[in-house]
Short mmCIF file of C-alpha atoms in Angstrom, two decimals:
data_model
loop_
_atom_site.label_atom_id
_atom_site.label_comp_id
_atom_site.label_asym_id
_atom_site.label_seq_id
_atom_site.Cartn_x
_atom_site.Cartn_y
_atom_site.Cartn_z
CA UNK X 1 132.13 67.74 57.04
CA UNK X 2 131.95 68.37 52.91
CA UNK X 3 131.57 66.35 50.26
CA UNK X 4 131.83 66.56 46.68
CA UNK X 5 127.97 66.17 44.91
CA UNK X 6 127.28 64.44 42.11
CA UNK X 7 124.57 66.90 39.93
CA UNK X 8 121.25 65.92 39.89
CA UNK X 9 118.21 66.40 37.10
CA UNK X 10 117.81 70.05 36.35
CA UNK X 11 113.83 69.90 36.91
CA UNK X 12 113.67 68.48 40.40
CA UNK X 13 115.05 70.32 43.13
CA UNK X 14 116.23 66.77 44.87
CA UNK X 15 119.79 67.22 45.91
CA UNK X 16 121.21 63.90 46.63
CA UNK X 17 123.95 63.54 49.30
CA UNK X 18 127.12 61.82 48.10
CA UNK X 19 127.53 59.71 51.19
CA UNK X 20 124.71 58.02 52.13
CA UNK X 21 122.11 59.19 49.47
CA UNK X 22 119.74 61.09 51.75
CA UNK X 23 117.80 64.28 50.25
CA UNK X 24 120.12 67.17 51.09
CA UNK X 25 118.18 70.22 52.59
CA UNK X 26 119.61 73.82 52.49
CA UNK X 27 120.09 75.48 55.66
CA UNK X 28 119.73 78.85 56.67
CA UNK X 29 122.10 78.97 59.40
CA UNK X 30 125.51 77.70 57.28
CA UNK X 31 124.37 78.47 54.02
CA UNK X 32 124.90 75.10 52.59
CA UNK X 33 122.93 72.03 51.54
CA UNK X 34 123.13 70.02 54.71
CA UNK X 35 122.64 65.96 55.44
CA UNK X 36 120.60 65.45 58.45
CA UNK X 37 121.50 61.44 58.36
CA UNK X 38 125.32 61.63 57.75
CA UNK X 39 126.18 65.53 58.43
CA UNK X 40 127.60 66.04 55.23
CA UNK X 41 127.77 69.32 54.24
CA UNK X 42 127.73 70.69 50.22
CA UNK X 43 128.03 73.98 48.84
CA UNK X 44 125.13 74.95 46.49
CA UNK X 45 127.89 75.55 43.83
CA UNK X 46 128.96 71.84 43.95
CA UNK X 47 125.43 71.42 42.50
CA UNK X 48 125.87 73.13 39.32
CA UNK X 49 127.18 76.28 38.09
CA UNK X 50 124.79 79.10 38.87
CA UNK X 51 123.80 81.21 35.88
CA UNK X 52 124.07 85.32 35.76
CA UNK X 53 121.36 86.98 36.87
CA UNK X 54 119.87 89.20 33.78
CA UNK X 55 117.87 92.36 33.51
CA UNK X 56 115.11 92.07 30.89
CA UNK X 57 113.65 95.12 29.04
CA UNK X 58 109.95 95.82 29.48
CA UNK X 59 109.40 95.01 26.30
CA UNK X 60 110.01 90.87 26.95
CA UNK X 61 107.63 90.95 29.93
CA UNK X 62 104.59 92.73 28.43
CA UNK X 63 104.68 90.16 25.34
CA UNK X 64 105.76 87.44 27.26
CA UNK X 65 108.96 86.40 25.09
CA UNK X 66 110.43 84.56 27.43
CA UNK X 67 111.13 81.30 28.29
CA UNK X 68 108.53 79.13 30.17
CA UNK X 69 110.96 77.17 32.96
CA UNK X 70 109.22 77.43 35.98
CA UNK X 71 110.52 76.45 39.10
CA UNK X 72 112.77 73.18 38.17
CA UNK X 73 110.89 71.56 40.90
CA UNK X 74 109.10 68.61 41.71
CA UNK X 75 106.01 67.87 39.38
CA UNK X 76 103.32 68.89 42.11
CA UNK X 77 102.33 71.67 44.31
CA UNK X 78 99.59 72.44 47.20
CA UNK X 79 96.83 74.70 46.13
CA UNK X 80 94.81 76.92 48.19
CA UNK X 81 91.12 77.11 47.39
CA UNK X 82 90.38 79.90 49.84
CA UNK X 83 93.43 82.49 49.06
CA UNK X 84 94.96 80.97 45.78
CA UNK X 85 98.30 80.47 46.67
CA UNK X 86 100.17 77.39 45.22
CA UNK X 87 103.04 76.24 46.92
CA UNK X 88 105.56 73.28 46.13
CA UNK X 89 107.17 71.60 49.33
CA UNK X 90 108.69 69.08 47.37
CA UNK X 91 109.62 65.86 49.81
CA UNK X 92 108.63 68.18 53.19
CA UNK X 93 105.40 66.74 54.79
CA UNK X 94 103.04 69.07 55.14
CA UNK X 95 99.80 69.66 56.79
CA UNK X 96 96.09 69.73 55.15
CA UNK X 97 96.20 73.50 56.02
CA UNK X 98 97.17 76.36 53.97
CA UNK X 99 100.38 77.90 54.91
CA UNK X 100 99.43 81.50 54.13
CA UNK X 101 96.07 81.55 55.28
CA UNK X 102 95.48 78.71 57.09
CA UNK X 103 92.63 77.19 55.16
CA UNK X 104 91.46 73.72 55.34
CA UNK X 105 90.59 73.77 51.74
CA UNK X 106 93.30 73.20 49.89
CA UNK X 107 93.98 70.27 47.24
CA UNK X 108 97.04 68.54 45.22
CA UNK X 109 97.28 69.42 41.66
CA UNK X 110 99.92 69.63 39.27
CA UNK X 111 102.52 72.39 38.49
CA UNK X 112 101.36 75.17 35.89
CA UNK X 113 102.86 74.95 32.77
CA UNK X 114 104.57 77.78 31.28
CA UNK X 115 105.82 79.87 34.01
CA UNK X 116 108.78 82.45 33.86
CA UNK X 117 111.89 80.80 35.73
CA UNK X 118 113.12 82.76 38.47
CA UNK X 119 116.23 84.88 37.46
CA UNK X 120 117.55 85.00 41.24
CA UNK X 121 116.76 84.26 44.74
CA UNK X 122 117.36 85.25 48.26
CA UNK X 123 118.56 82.07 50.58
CA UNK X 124 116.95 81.64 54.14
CA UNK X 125 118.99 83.06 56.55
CA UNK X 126 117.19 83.06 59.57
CA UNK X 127 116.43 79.60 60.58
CA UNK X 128 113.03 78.71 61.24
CA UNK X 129 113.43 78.57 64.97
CA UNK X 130 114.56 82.17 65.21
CA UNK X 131 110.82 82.64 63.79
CA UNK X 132 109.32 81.03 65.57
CA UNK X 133 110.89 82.97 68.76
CA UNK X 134 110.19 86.09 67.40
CA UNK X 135 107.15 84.87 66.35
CA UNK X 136 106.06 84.29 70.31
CA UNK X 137 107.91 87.48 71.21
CA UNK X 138 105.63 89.73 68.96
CA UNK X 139 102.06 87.55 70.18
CA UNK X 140 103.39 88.42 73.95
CA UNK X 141 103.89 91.74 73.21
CA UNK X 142 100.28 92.48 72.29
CA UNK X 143 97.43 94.56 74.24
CA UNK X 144 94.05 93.37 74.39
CA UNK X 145 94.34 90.00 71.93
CA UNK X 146 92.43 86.89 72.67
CA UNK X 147 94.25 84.94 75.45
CA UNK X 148 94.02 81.65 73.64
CA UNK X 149 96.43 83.32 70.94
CA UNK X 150 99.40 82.89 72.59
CA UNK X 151 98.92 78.97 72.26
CA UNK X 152 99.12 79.21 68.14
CA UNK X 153 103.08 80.38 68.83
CA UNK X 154 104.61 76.94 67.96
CA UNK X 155 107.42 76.14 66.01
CA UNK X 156 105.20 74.09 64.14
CA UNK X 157 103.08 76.99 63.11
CA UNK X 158 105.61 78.24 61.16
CA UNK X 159 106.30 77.57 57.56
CA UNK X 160 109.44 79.04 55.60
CA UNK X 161 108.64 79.54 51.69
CA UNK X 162 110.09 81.48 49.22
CA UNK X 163 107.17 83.93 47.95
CA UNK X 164 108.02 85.52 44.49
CA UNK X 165 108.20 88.72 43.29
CA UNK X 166 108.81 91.15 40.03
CA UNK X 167 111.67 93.60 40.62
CA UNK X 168 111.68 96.59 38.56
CA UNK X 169 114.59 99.16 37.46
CA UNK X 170 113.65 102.30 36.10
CA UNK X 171 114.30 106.31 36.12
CA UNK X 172 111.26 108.41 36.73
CA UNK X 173 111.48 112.14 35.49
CA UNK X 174 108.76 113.90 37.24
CA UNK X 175 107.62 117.72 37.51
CA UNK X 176 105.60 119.07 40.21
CA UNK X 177 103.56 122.17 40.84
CA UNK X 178 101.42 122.73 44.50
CA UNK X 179 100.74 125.34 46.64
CA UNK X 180 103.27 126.60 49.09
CA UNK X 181 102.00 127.92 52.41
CA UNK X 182 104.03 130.31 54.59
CA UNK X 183 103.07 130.67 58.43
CA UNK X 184 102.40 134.31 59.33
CA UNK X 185 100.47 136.01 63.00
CA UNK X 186 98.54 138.72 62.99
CA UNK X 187 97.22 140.21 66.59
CA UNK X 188 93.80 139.62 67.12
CA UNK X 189 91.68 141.52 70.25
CA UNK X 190 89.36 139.60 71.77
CA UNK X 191 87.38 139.60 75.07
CA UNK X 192 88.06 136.82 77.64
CA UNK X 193 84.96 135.44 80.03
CA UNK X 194 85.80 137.94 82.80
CA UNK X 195 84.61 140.52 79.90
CA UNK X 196 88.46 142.05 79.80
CA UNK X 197 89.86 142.82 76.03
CA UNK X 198 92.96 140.80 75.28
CA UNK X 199 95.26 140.35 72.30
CA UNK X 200 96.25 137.42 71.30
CA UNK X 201 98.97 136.10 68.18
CA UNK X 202 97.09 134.09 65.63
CA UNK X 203 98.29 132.22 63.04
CA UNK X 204 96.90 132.85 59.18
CA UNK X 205 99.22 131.41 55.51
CA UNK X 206 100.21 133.12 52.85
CA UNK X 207 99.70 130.86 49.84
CA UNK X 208 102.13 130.91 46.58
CA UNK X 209 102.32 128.97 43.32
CA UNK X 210 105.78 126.54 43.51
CA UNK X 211 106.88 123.89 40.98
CA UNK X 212 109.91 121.52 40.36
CA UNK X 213 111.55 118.34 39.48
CA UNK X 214 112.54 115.41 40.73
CA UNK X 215 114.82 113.04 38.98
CA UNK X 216 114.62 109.37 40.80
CA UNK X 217 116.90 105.96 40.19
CA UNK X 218 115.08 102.63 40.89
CA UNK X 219 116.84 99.24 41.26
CA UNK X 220 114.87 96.61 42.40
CA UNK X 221 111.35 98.28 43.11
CA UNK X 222 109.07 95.01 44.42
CA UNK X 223 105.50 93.97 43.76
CA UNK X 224 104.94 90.86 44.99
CA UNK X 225 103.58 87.82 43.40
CA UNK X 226 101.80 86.37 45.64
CA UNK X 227 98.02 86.86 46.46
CA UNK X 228 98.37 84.42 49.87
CA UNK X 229 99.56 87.07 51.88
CA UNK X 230 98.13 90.74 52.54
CA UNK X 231 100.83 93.51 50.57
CA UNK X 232 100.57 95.92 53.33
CA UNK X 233 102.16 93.14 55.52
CA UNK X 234 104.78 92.36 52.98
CA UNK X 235 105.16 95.96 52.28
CA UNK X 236 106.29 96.05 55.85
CA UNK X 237 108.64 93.62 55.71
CA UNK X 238 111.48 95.78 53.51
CA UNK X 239 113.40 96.49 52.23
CA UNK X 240 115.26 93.18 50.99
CA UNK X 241 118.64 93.28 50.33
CA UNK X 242 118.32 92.26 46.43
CA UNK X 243 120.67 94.57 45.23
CA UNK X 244 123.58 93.47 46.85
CA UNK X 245 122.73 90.00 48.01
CA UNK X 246 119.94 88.46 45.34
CA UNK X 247 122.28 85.22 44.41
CA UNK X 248 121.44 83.43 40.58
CA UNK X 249 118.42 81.21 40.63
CA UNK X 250 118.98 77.66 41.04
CA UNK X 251 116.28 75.37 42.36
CA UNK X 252 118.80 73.46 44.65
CA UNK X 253 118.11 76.79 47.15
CA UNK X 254 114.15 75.15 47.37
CA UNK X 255 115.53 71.81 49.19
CA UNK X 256 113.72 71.74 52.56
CA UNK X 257 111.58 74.48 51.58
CA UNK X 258 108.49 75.91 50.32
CA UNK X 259 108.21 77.81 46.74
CA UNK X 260 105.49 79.38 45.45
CA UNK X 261 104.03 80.20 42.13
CA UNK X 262 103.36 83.58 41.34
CA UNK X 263 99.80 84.39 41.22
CA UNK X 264 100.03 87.69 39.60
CA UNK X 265 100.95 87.85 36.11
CA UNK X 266 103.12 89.80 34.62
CA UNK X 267 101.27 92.29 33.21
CA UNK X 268 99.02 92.73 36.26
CA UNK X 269 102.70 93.36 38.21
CA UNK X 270 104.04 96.05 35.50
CA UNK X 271 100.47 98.08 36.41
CA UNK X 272 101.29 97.71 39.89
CA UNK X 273 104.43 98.90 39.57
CA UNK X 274 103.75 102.02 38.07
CA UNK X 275 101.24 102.73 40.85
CA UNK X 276 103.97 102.43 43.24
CA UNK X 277 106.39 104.25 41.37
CA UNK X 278 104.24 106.86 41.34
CA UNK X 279 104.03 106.74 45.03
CA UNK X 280 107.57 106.89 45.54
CA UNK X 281 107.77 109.71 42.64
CA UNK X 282 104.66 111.28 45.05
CA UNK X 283 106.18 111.31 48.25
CA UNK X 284 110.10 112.70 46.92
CA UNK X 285 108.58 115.71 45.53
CA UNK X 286 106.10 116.00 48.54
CA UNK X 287 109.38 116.35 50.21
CA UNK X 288 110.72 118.97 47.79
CA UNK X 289 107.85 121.53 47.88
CA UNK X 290 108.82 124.38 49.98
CA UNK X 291 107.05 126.53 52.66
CA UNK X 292 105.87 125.69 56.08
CA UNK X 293 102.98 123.73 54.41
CA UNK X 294 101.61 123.05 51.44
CA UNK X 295 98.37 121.30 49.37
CA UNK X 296 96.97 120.17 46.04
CA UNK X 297 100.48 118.72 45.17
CA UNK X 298 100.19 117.13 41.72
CA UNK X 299 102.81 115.08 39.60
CA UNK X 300 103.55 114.72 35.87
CA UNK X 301 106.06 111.32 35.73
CA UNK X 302 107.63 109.57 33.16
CA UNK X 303 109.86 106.25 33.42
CA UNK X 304 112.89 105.41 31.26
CA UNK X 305 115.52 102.46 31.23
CA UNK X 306 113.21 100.06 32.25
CA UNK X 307 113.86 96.31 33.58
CA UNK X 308 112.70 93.44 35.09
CA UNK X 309 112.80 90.15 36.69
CA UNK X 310 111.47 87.31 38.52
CA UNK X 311 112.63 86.75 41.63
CA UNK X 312 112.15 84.49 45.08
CA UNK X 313 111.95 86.02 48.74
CA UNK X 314 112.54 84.37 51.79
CA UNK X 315 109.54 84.44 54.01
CA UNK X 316 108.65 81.96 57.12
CA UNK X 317 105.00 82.29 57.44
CA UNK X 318 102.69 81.52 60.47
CA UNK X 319 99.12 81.40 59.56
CA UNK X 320 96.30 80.72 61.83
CA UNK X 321 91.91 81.14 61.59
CA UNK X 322 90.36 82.61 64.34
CA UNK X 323 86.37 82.65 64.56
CA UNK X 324 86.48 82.47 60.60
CA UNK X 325 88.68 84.85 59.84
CA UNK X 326 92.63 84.52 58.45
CA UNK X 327 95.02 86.55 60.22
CA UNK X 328 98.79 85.89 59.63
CA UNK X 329 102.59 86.71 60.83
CA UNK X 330 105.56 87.05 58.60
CA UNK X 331 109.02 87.41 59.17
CA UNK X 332 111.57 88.29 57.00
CA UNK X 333 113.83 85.29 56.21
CA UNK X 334 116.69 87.11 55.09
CA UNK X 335 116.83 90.27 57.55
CA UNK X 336 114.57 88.60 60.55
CA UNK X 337 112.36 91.66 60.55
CA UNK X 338 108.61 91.26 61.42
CA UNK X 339 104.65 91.87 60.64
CA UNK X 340 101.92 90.27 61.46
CA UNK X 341 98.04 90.81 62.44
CA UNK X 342 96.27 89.64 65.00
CA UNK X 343 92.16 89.44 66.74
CA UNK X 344 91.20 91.87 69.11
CA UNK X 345 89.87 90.77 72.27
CA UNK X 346 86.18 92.83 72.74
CA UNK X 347 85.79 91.97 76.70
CA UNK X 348 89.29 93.33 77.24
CA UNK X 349 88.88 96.49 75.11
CA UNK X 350 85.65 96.64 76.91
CA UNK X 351 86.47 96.05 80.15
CA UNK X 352 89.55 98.61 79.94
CA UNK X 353 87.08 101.70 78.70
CA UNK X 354 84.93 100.58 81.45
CA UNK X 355 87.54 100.48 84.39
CA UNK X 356 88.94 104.31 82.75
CA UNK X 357 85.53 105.87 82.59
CA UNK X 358 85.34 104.47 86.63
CA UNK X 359 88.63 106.27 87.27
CA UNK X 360 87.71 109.62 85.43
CA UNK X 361 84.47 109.24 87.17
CA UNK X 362 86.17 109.23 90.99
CA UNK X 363 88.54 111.73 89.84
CA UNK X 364 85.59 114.37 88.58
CA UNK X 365 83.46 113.47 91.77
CA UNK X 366 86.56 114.44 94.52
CA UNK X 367 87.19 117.85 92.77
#
């Protein structure tokens, strides 16, 4: 059923349903603000009209000369004492545990003033029961892991919040030089342990200077803004389809969700994301250098036609202690692809090594 929506306050992210006044909640499965009460059904459009999403230079993010909007959201948020996150659920109940890192030690304070409004968003599209399936899929799939494990794989568990990020645009003009090893054999004589000569090929490399360029196009290179959740799990996560499906920020997306504040500024996410430009800029002309192998590869790079923005991610997040330590499982909310860590079991491990060293054991003694 739709409805027509009457537009609410710009700073709360409260979407009001036009027939029986219930908070609307987006959902991932039809894309559109949904009534649980009266099954109305609103298109995030009806809402408001959605602004353009804009590329900034550089320039506006290193001396902060933009405006300070924030979220639009409600006035406060749930901040971790053990990780740092800060997350706003708006009406959503939560629990007294962190959601990234499952701490116990988190408090109610209010929003941070001043912070850069996102420019565009990715909506939930994997509904937060998918997640949690593929949540107990991956902990069922695991070798030697605690068997009490499998009982934190409930739906419950599982938190959906829209983690934000810097994007970066950018063309990197980078020259190369390395070494360039080509495979040659030589015959070699040698004497076997029956005392016979033999010959034998062996492999030696012929090393020669090489150098190049590389000429690389970035649109919407990520660091993440978030220090609640490990970057070599997020990192795993990608890509995100920003380029083609990042939609214009408006905070009628954060109904029935999570949002958090970004934790890293941006300054701190410009460094970062020349480091991984580099990387990237690394690894293309590690690809270019010729030969059958090479070494000391080394990389002169320069960036041009810089951008940025402030963006939100769709991440459902399932984050659980074990014997003191934070361990955590992420799936992608737009794409449904996974990463998570996970305790290792010692007796199993043990046990295994044990029962193989038996086997090798039998095996040596019948020979």
């Amino acid at each position: 059923m739709s409805a027509t929506a009457t537009p609410t306050k710009d700073d709360s992210k409260r979407a009001d349903c036009p027939g029986c006044g219930a908070t609307l909640i987006f959902s991932a499965k039809l894309q559109k603000l949904t009534c649980d009460y009266c099954g109305a059904e609103v298109d995030v459009k009806q809402i408001g009209e959605l602004p353009t999403i804009v590329e900034k230079a550089l320039e506006t993010l290193l001396v902060r000369q933009t405006a300070g909007e924030g979220l639009g959201t409600s006035e406060s948020v749930i901040h971790c004492q053990q990780c740092g996150a800060s997350v706003n659920f708006g009406d959503k109940k939560v629990s007294g545990e962190c959601c990234f890192c499952g701490s116990k030690l988190v408090v109610e304070r209010k929003r941070q003033e001043g912070l850069i409004r996102p420019e565009g968003l990715l909506p939930f599209k994997v509904p937060k029961e998918e997640a949690a399936q593929a949540f107990k899929h991956w902990v069922g799939s695991l070798w030697f892991r605690p068997n009490d494990l499998k009982r934190r794989a409930a739906v419950e568990d599982i938190d959906g919040v829209y983690v934000p990020f810097w994007t970066f645009d950018a063309t990197a003009d980078t020259r190369w030089q390395a070494e360039s090893g080509y495979y040659y054999y030589e015959s070699e004589t040698y004497t076997d342990s029956e005392g016979k000569k033999q010959t034998r090929q062996v492999q030696k490399t012929r090393w020669e200077s090489s150098s190049g360029t590389h000429l690389g196009t970035y649109d919407d290179l990520l660091i993440c803004a978030s220090k609640g959740l490990p970057s070599h799990l997020v990192v795993t996560l990608e890509p995100f389809p920003t380029v083609k499906e990042l939609v214009p920020y408006q905070a009628s997306f954060l109904s029935g969700w999570g949002a958090e504040e970004y934790a890293v500024e941006p300054k701190e996410a410009w460094n970062l994301g020349q480091e991984r430009f580099e990387r990237e800029e690394y690894s293309a002309c590690d690809r270019l250098v010729p030969g059958d192998t090479h070494r000391n590869l080394r990389i002169s790079m320069r960036l041009s036609d810089v951008t940025w923005k402030h963006c939100l991610l769709p991440i459902h997040v399932a984050a659980y202690r074990y014997k003191d330590k934070s361990y955590r499982f992420l799936v992608n909310g737009n794409t449904g692809k996974v990463s998570g860590d996970a305790p290792y079991s010692f007796w199993k491990i043990f046990f295994t090594v044990v029962t193989v060293l038996i086997i090798i054991a039998i095996f040596l003694s019948h020979r």
